């Protein structure tokens, strides 16, 4: 079946519902939200090391919540 023009974006947003979406900071979070994707986490300071630390600390639990057994 032919796809409607917006189908790709909707499918992409739906796919993000099952993965952890981490944003490095407010600018990245705003860009994600403009595309209908809500970040699951964002570090308190927009630095890569902080992002890695928060993903390591909170990521596994957030993934479990997004992917119920």
Short mmCIF file of C-alpha atoms in Angstrom, two decimals:
data_model
loop_
_atom_site.label_atom_id
_atom_site.label_comp_id
_atom_site.label_asym_id
_atom_site.label_seq_id
_atom_site.Cartn_x
_atom_site.Cartn_y
_atom_site.Cartn_z
CA UNK A 1 0.00 0.00 0.00
CA UNK A 2 1.14 3.52 -0.72
CA UNK A 3 2.24 5.58 2.24
CA UNK A 4 0.83 8.99 3.04
CA UNK A 5 3.44 11.79 3.20
CA UNK A 6 3.35 11.99 7.00
CA UNK A 7 3.50 8.24 7.62
CA UNK A 8 7.28 8.12 7.96
CA UNK A 9 7.36 10.74 10.71
CA UNK A 10 4.53 9.06 12.60
CA UNK A 11 6.25 5.68 12.36
CA UNK A 12 9.50 7.20 13.59
CA UNK A 13 7.78 8.79 16.60
CA UNK A 14 6.07 5.47 17.37
CA UNK A 15 9.44 3.67 17.21
CA UNK A 16 10.91 6.11 19.72
CA UNK A 17 8.19 5.10 22.17
CA UNK A 18 10.10 1.84 22.77
CA UNK A 19 13.63 3.18 23.13
CA UNK A 20 15.39 5.41 25.61
CA UNK A 21 15.62 8.95 24.28
CA UNK A 22 18.44 10.86 25.97
CA UNK A 23 19.09 14.52 25.29
CA UNK A 24 22.40 16.23 25.99
CA UNK A 25 20.70 19.49 27.00
CA UNK A 26 17.85 21.97 26.63
CA UNK A 27 18.55 22.89 23.00
CA UNK A 28 18.53 19.24 21.93
CA UNK A 29 15.41 18.59 24.04
CA UNK A 30 13.59 21.49 22.37
CA UNK A 31 14.50 20.17 18.92
CA UNK A 32 13.25 16.69 19.82
CA UNK A 33 9.97 18.12 21.14
CA UNK A 34 9.50 20.12 17.92
CA UNK A 35 9.39 16.74 16.18
CA UNK A 36 7.02 15.18 18.70
CA UNK A 37 9.66 13.18 20.57
CA UNK A 38 9.79 13.61 24.33
CA UNK A 39 13.23 13.02 25.87
CA UNK A 40 13.29 10.51 28.72
CA UNK A 41 16.20 12.18 30.40
CA UNK A 42 18.49 15.17 30.24
CA UNK A 43 21.53 15.81 32.47
CA UNK A 44 21.55 18.75 34.86
CA UNK A 45 24.42 20.30 32.84
CA UNK A 46 24.68 19.96 29.03
CA UNK A 47 27.97 18.05 28.95
CA UNK A 48 28.67 14.65 27.41
CA UNK A 49 30.19 13.23 30.59
CA UNK A 50 27.07 14.17 32.56
CA UNK A 51 24.86 12.60 29.89
CA UNK A 52 26.83 9.35 30.01
CA UNK A 53 26.63 9.29 33.80
CA UNK A 54 22.87 9.89 33.93
CA UNK A 55 22.21 7.29 31.23
CA UNK A 56 24.32 4.76 33.12
CA UNK A 57 22.52 5.54 36.37
CA UNK A 58 18.91 5.92 35.19
CA UNK A 59 18.84 4.30 31.77
CA UNK A 60 18.20 0.66 32.69
CA UNK A 61 15.16 1.49 34.84
CA UNK A 62 13.73 3.86 32.23
CA UNK A 63 14.09 1.20 29.54
CA UNK A 64 12.31 -1.35 31.77
CA UNK A 65 9.42 1.09 32.20
CA UNK A 66 9.19 1.76 28.46
CA UNK A 67 9.36 -1.94 27.55
CA UNK A 68 7.10 -3.79 29.94
CA UNK A 69 7.56 -7.56 29.93
#
